[in-house]
XYZ file of C-alpha atoms in Angstrom:
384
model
C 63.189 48.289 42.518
C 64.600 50.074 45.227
C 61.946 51.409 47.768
C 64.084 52.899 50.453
C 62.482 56.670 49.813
C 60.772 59.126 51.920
C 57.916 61.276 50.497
C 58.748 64.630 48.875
C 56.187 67.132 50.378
C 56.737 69.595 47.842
C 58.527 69.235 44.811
C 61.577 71.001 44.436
C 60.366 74.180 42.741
C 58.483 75.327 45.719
C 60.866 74.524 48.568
C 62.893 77.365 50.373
C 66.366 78.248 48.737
C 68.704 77.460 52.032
C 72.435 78.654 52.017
C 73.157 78.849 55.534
C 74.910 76.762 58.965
C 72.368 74.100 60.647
C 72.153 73.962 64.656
C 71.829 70.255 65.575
C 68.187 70.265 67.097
C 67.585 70.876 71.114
C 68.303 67.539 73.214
C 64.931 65.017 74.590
C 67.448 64.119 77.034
C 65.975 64.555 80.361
C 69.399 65.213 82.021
C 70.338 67.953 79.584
C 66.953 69.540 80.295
C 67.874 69.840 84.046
C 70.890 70.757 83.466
C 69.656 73.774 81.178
C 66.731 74.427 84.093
C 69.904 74.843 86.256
C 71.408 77.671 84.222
C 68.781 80.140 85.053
C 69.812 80.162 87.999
C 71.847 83.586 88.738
C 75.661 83.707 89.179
C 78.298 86.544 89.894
C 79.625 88.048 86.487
C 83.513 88.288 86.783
C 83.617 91.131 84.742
C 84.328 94.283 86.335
C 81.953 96.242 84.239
C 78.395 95.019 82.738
C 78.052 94.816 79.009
C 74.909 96.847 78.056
C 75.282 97.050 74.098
C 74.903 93.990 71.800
C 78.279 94.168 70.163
C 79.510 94.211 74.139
C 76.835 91.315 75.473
C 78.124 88.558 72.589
C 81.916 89.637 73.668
C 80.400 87.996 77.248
C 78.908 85.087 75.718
C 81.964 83.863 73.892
C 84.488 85.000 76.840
C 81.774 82.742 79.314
C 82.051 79.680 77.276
C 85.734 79.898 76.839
C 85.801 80.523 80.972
C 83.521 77.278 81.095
C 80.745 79.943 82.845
C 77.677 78.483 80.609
C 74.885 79.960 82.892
C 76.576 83.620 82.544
C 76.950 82.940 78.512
C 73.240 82.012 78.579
C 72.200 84.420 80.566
C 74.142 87.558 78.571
C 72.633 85.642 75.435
C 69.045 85.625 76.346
C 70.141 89.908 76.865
C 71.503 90.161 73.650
C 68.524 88.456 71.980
C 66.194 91.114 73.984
C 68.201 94.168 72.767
C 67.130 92.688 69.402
C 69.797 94.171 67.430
C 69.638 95.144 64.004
C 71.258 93.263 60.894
C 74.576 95.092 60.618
C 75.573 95.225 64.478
C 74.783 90.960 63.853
C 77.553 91.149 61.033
C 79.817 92.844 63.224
C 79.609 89.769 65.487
C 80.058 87.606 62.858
C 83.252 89.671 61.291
C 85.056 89.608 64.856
C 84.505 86.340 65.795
C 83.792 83.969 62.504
C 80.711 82.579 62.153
C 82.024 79.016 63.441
C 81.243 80.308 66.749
C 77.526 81.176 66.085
C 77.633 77.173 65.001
C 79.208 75.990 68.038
C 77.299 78.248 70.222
C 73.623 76.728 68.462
C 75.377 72.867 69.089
C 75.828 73.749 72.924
C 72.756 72.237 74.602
C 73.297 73.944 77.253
C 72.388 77.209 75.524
C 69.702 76.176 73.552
C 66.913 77.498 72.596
C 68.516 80.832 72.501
C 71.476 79.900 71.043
C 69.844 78.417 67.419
C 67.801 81.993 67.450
C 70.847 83.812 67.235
C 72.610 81.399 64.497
C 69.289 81.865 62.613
C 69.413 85.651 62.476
C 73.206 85.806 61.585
C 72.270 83.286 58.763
C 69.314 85.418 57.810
C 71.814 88.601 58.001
C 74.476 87.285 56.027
C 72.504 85.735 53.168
C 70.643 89.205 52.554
C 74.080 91.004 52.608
C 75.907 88.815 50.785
C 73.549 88.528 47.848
C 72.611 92.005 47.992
C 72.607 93.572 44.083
C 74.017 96.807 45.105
C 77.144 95.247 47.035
C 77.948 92.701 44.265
C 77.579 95.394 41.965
C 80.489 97.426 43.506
C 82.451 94.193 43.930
C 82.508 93.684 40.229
C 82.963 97.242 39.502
C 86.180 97.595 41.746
C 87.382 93.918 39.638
C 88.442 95.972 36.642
C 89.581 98.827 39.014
C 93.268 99.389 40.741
C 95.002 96.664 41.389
C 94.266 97.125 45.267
C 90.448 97.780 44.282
C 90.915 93.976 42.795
C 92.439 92.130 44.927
C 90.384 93.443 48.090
C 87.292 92.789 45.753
C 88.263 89.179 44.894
C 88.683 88.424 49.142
C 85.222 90.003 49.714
C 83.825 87.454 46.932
C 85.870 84.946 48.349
C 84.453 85.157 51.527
C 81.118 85.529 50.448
C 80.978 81.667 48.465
C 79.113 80.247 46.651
C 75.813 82.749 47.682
C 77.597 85.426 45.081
C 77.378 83.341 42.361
C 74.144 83.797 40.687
C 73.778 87.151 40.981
C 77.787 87.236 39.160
C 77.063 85.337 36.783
C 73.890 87.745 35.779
C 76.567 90.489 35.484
C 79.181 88.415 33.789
C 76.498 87.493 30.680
C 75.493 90.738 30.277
C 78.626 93.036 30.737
C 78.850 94.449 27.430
C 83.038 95.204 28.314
C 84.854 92.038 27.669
C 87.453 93.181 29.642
C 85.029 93.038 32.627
C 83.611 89.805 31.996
C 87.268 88.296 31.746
C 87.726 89.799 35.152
C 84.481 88.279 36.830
C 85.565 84.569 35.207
C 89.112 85.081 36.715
C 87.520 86.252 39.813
C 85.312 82.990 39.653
C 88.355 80.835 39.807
C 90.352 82.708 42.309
C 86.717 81.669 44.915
C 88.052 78.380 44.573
C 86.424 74.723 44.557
C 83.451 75.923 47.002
C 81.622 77.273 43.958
C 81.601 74.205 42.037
C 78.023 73.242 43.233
C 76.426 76.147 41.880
C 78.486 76.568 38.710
C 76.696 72.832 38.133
C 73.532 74.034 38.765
C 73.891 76.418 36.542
C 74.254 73.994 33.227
C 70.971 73.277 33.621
C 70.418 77.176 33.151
C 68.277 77.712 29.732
C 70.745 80.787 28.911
C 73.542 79.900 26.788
C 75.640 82.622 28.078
C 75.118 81.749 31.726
C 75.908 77.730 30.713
C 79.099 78.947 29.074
C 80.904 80.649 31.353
C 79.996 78.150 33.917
C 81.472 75.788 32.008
C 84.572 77.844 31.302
C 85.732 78.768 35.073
C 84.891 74.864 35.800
C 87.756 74.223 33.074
C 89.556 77.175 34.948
C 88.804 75.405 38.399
C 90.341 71.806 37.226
C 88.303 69.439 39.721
C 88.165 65.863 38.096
C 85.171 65.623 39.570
C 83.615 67.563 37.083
C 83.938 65.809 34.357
C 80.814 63.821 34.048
C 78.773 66.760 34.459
C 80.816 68.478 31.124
C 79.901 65.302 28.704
C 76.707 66.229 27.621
C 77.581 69.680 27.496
C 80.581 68.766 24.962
C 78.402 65.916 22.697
C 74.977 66.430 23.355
C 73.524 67.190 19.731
C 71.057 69.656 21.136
C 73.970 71.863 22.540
C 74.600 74.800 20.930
C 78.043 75.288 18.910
C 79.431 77.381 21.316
C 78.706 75.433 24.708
C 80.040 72.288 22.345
C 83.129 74.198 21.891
C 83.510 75.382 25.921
C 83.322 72.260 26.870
C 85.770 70.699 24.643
C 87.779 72.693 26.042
C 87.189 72.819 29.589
C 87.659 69.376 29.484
C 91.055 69.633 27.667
C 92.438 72.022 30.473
C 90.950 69.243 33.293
C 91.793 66.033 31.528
C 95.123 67.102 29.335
C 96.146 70.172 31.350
C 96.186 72.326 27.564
C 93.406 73.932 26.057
C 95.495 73.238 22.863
C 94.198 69.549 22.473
C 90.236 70.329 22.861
C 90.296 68.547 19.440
C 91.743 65.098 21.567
C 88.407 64.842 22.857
C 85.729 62.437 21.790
C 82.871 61.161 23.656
C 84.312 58.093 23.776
C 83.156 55.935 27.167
C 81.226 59.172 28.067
C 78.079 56.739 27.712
C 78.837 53.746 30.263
C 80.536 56.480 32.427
C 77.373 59.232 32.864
C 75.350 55.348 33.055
C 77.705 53.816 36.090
C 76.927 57.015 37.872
C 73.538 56.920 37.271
C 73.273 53.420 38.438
C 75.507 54.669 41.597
C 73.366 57.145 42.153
C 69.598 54.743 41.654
C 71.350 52.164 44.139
C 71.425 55.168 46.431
C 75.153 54.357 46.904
C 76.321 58.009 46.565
C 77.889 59.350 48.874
C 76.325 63.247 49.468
C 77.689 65.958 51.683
C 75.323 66.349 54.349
C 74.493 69.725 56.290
C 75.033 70.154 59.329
C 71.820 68.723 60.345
C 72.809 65.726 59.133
C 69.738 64.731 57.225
C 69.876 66.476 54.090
C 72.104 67.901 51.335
C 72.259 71.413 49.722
C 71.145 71.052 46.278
C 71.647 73.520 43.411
C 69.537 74.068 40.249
C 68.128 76.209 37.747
C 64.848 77.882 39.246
C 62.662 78.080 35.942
C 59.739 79.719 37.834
C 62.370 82.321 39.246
C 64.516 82.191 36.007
C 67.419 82.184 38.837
C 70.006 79.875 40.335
C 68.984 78.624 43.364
C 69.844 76.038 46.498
C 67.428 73.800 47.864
C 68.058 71.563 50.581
C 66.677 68.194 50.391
C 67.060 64.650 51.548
C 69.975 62.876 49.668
C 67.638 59.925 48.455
C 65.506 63.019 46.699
C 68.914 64.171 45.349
C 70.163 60.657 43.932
C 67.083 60.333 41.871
C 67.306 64.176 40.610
C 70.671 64.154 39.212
C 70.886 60.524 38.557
C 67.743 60.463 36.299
C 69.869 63.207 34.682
C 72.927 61.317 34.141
C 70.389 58.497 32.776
C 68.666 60.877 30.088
C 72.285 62.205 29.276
C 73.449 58.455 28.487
C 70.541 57.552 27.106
C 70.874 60.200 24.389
C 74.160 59.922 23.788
C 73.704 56.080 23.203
C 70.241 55.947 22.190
C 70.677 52.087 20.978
C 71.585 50.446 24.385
C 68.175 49.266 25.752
C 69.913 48.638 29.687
C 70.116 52.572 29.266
C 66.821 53.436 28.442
C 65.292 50.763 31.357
C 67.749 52.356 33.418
C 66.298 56.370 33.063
C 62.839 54.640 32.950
C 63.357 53.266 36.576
C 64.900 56.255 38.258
C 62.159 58.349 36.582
C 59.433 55.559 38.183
C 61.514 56.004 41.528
C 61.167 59.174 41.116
C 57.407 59.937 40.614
C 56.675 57.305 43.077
C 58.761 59.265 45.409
C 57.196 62.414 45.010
C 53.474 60.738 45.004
C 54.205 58.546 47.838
C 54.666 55.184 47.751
C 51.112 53.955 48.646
C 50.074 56.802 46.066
C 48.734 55.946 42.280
C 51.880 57.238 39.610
C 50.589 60.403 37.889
C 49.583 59.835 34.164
C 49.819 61.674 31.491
C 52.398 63.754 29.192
C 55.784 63.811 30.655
C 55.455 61.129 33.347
C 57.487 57.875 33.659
C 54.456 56.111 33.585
C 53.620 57.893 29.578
C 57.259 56.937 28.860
C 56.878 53.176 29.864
C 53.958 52.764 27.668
C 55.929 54.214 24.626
C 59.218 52.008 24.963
C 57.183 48.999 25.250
C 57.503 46.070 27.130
C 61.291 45.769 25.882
C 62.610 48.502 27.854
C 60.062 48.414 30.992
C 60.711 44.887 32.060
C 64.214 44.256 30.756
């Protein structure tokens, strides 16, 4: 049994939904800590006039840095951060100058603490505008408008990632025009591969609409890496007719490059494939994406409390034995007679629970628990 997990405080229904850039965290070094001591010290501006207005004062801070003038960039920061300016004048900064420099601003030790603040409140801004109702409303609107209205639409979603997915595909499942909801899937796949996390969370959604046209603008999107997650979805006997049919085909567009030859498919060596990433994934050999704080990963999944799509982030180890024990129930169903399988999902669910209790904990008992499913497979299963 592998025991190389951290506790999960809270289990992954209650953490924070996170879409957003990570500052690396302020220095211990002692050095660095001088060194920031030393840039309160005060130092001639080279500009001929003073900036007084936000917009102005983060204009300084960039030009500083790029002048190698860090004690002027902090101090015009620490001014912009007491004009405490409001959400859109933060976007503006962000629009002119990208947000990669609120990122390598927050990574600059020298600027720290004041630097992460900022990053924090563009994050904050952005995620609130970006997955506002009212603005993705008019973006959708304007995607069945003039050809202009379109294309500037499908930039705007572009740029906004994979943050305007849940709230689109809402709007695409209930858009009673099919003409619109054609336009929001093409839309979908003109955002590119970036919204491939999200469109997997959302298979787990309990909406057969939503699952469908996930699965569709995955076909659309063509990533190989895909496929494993579209299995189930296309031979699972619990899966509807029509998420069975999507994706048959999806999988025909990624796999034979032609809709035309959905009927090519079979499940065959979907199995041992969904159980060798399973095992990958139990071995804690999977290699995650980390943020940029470099100790977690961003996470998406259906929110059933929420009934939403949502993003946690959490520590990869946490994330292995989420979507792994997946992949193990998914191959376990689909081959319910192999008994390495079934021990298999039975030890990433143990993992699992033991994870989330704490290793020194007791397992919980009781319906639903790896510890309720070891007693019914019997000693055949639980100590293969």
């Amino acid at each position: 049994m592998y025991r190389r997990f951290t506790v999960l405080a809270v289990l992954l229904g209650a953490l924070s939904p996170a879409i957003e850039l990570r500052a690396q965290p302020p220095s211990d070094d002692p050095d660095v800590d001088a060194v920031v001591q030393n840039l309160t010290d005060p130092e001639p501006s080279p500009l001929l006039t003073e900036p007084k207005d936000p917009e102005a004062l983060f204009d300084a801070v960039v030009l500083m840095l790029d002048l190698d003038r860090p004690r002027l960039a902090l101090q015009y920061l620490k001014q912009l951060l007491a004009e405490d300016p409001d959400d859109a004048t933060v976007l503006k900064m962000r629009d002119k100058h990208g947000p990669a420099v609120f990122l390598e601003l927050s990574n600059d030790e020298r600027l720290q603490p004041a630097s992460v603040t900022l990053l924090d409140r563009m994050n904050a801004a952005f995620r609130q505008y970006a997955a506002d109702p009212a603005r993705m409303d008019r973006l959708v609107k304007n995607l069945t408008g003039t050809p202009q209205e379109r294309e500037v639409a499908i930039i705007q979603l572009r740029n906004t990632g994979k943050v305007a997915i849940p709230r689109m595909l809402t709007l695409v499942v209930t858009a009673k025009d099919p003409n619109q909801r054609d336009a929001m899937v093409y839309a979908m796949t003109r955002m590119g591969t970036q919204i491939i996390p999200p469109l997997l969370g959302a298979l787990e959604a309990p909406d057969e609409g939503v699952r469908t046209v996930a699965i569709d603008t995955l076909g659309w999107l063509g990533s190989l890496d895909t496929v494993p997650w579209l299995w189930y979805s296309a031979f699972g006997a619990d899966q509807p007719t029509g998420v069975r049919q999507s994706a048959r085909q999806a999988l025909a567009r990624i796999l034979r490059d032609d809709v035309k030859r959905a009927g090519d498919i079979s499940s065959y060596g979907a199995a041992s494939q969904l159980q060798k990433i399973a095992t990958t994934h139990f071995r804690l050999e999977f290699n995650w994406k980390l943020n940029d704080d470099g100790k977690t990963t961003e996470l998406w999944s259906w929110d059933r409390q929420k009934n939403s799509l949502s993003a946690w982030n959490v520590a990869p180890e946490t994330a292995s034995l989420i979507i792994g024990s997946r992949f193990a129930k998914q191959a376990m169903t689909l081959a319910p007679e192999r008994q390495e399988v079934q021990s298999l999902y039975l030890a990433l669910r143990l993992a699992f629970d033991s994870h989330v209790a704490g290793w020194n904990a007791a397992l919980p008992t009781g319906p639903g628990t790896a510890h309720n499913f070891a007693l019914l497979a019997g000693p055949e299963v639980a100590f293969r």
